[in-house]
PDB file of C-alpha atoms and ligand atoms in Angstrom:
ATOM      1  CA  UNK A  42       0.000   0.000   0.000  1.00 86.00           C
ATOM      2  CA  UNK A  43       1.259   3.520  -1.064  1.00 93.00           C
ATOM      3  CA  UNK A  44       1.992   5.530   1.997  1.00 96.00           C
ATOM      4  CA  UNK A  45       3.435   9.290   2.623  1.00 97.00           C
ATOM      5  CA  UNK A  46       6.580   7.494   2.696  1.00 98.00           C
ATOM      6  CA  UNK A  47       6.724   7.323  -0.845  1.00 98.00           C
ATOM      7  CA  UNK A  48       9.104   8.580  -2.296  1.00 98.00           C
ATOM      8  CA  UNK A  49       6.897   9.943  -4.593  1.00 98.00           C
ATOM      9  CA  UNK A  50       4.809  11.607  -2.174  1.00 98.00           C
ATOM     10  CA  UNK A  51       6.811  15.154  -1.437  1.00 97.00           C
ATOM     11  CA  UNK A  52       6.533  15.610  -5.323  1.00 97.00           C
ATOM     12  CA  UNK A  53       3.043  15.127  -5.776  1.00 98.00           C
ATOM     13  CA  UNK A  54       1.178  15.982  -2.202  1.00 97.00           C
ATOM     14  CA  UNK A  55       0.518  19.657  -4.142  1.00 97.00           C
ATOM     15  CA  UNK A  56      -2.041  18.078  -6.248  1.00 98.00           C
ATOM     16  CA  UNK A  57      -3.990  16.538  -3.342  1.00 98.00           C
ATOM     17  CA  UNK A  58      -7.761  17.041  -3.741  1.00 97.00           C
ATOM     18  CA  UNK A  59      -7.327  18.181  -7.467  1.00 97.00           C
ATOM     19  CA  UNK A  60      -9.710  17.061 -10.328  1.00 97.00           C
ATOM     20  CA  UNK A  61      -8.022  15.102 -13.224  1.00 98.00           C
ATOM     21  CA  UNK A  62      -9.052  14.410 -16.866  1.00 97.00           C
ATOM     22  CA  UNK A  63      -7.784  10.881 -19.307  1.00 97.00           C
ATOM     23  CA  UNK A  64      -6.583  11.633 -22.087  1.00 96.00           C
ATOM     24  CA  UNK A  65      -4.054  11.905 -24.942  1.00 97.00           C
ATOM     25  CA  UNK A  66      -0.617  14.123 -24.150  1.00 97.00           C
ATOM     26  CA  UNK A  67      -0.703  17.475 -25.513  1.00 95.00           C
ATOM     27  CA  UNK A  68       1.081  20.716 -24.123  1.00 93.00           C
ATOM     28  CA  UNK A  69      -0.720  23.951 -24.026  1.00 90.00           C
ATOM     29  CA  UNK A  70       1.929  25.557 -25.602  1.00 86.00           C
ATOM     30  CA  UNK A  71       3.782  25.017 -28.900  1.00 84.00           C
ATOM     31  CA  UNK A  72       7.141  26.639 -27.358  1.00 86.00           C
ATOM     32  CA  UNK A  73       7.245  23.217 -25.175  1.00 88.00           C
ATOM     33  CA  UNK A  74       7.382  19.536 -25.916  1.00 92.00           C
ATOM     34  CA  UNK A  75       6.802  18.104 -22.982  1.00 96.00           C
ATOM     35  CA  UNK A  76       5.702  17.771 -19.220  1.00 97.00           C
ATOM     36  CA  UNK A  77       6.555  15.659 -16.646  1.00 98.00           C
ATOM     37  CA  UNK A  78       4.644  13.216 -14.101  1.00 98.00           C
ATOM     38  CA  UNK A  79       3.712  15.722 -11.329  1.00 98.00           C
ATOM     39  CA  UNK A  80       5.160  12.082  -9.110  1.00 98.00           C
ATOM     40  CA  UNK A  81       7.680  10.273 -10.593  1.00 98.00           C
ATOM     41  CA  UNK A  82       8.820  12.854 -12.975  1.00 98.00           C
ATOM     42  CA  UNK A  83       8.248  10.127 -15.906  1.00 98.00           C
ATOM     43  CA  UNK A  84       8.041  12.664 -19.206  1.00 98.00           C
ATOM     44  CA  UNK A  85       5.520  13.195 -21.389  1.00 98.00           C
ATOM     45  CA  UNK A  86       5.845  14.146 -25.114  1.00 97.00           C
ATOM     46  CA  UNK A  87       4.251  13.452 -28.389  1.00 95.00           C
ATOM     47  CA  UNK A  88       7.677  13.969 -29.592  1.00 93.00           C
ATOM     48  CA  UNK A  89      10.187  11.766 -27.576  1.00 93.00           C
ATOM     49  CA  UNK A  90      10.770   8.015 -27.949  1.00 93.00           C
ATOM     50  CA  UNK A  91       9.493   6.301 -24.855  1.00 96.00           C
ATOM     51  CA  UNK A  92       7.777   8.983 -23.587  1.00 97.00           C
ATOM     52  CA  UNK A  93       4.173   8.627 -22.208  1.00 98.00           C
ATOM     53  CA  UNK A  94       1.922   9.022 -24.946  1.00 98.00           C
ATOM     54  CA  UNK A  95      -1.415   9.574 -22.015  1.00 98.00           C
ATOM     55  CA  UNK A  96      -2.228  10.332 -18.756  1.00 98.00           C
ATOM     56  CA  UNK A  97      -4.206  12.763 -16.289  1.00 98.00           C
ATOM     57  CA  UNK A  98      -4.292  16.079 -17.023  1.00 98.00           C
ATOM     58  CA  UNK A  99      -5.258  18.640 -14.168  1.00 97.00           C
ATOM     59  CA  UNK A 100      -8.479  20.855 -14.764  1.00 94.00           C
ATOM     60  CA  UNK A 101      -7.122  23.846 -16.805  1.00 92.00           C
ATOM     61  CA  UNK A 102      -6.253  27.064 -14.391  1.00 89.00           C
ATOM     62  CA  UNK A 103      -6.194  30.211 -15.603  1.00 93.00           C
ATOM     63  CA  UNK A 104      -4.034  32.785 -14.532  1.00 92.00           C
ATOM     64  CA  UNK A 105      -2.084  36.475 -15.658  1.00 95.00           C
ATOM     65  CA  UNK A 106       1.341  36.934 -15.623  1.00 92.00           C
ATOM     66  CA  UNK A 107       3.107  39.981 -16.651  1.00 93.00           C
ATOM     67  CA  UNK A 108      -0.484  41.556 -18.537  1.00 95.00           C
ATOM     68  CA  UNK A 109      -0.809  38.140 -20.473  1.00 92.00           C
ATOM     69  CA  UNK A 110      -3.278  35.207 -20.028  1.00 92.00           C
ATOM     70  CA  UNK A 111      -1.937  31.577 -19.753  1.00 89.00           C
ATOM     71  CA  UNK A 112      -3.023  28.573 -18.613  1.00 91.00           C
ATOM     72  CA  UNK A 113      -1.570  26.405 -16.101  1.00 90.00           C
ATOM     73  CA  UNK A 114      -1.778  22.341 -16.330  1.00 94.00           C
ATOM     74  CA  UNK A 115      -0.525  19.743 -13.814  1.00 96.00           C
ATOM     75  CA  UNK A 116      -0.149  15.844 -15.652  1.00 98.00           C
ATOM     76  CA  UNK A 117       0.087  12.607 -13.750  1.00 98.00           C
ATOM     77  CA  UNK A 118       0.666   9.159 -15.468  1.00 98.00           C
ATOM     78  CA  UNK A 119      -1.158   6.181 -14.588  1.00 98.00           C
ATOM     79  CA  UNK A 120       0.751   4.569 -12.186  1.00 98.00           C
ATOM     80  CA  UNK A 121       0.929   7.390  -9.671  1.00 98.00           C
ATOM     81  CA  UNK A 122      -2.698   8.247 -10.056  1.00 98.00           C
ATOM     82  CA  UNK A 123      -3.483   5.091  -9.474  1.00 98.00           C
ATOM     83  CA  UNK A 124      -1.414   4.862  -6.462  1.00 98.00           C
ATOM     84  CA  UNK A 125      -2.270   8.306  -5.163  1.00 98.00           C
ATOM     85  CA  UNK A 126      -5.739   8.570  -5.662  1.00 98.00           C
ATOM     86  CA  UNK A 127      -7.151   7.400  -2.582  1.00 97.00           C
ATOM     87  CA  UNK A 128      -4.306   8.765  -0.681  1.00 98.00           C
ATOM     88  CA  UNK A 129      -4.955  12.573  -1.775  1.00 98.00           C
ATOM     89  CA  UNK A 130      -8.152  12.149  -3.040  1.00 97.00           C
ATOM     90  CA  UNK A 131      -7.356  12.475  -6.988  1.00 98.00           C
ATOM     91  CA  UNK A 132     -11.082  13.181  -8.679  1.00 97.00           C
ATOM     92  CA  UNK A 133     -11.630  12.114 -12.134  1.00 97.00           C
ATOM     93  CA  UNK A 134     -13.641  15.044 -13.708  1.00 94.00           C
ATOM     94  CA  UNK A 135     -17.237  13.825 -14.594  1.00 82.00           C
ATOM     95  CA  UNK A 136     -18.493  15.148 -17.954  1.00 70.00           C
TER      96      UNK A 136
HETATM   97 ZN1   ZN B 307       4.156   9.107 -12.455  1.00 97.77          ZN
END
């Protein structure tokens, strides 16, 4: 059973509580290639041999930095959600 001992844990705990949607990688913006696991660090990228192709993708946040609007998103493979989501209450978003 996955504990706070994970090592995992420290890197993730930010996303406790958050709501999460399946589905194919794809960053918000075209100046980056990829993410990482918000966990394990595992990368994402469309791009990248033997990167993850899917996962969880946070609930889109807006916010304004410097007079512009961006988005922020948070991405979790499948393993960690699956370990985590009892543990910090990961929601799947329901359409
Ligand atoms: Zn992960």
């Amino acid at each position: 059973m996955i504990t706070k001992d994970d090592w995992r844990y420290d890197l993730g705990k930010n996303l406790k509580g958050r709501e999460f949607v399946f589905k194919q990688y794809k960053p918000l913006s075209e100046e980056n290639d990829h993410d990482h696991c918000g966990f394990c660090t595992e990368k994402f990228s469309q791009l990248i041999d033997g990167a993850l192709k899917e996962g969880y993708q946070t609930i889109l946040e807006p916010f304004t930095w410097n007079g512009k609007d961006y988005e922020n998103d948070e991405w979790v493979c499948s393993e960690c959600f699956n370990d985590f989501k009892d543990l910090l209450d990961l929601k799947i978003k329901k359409s």
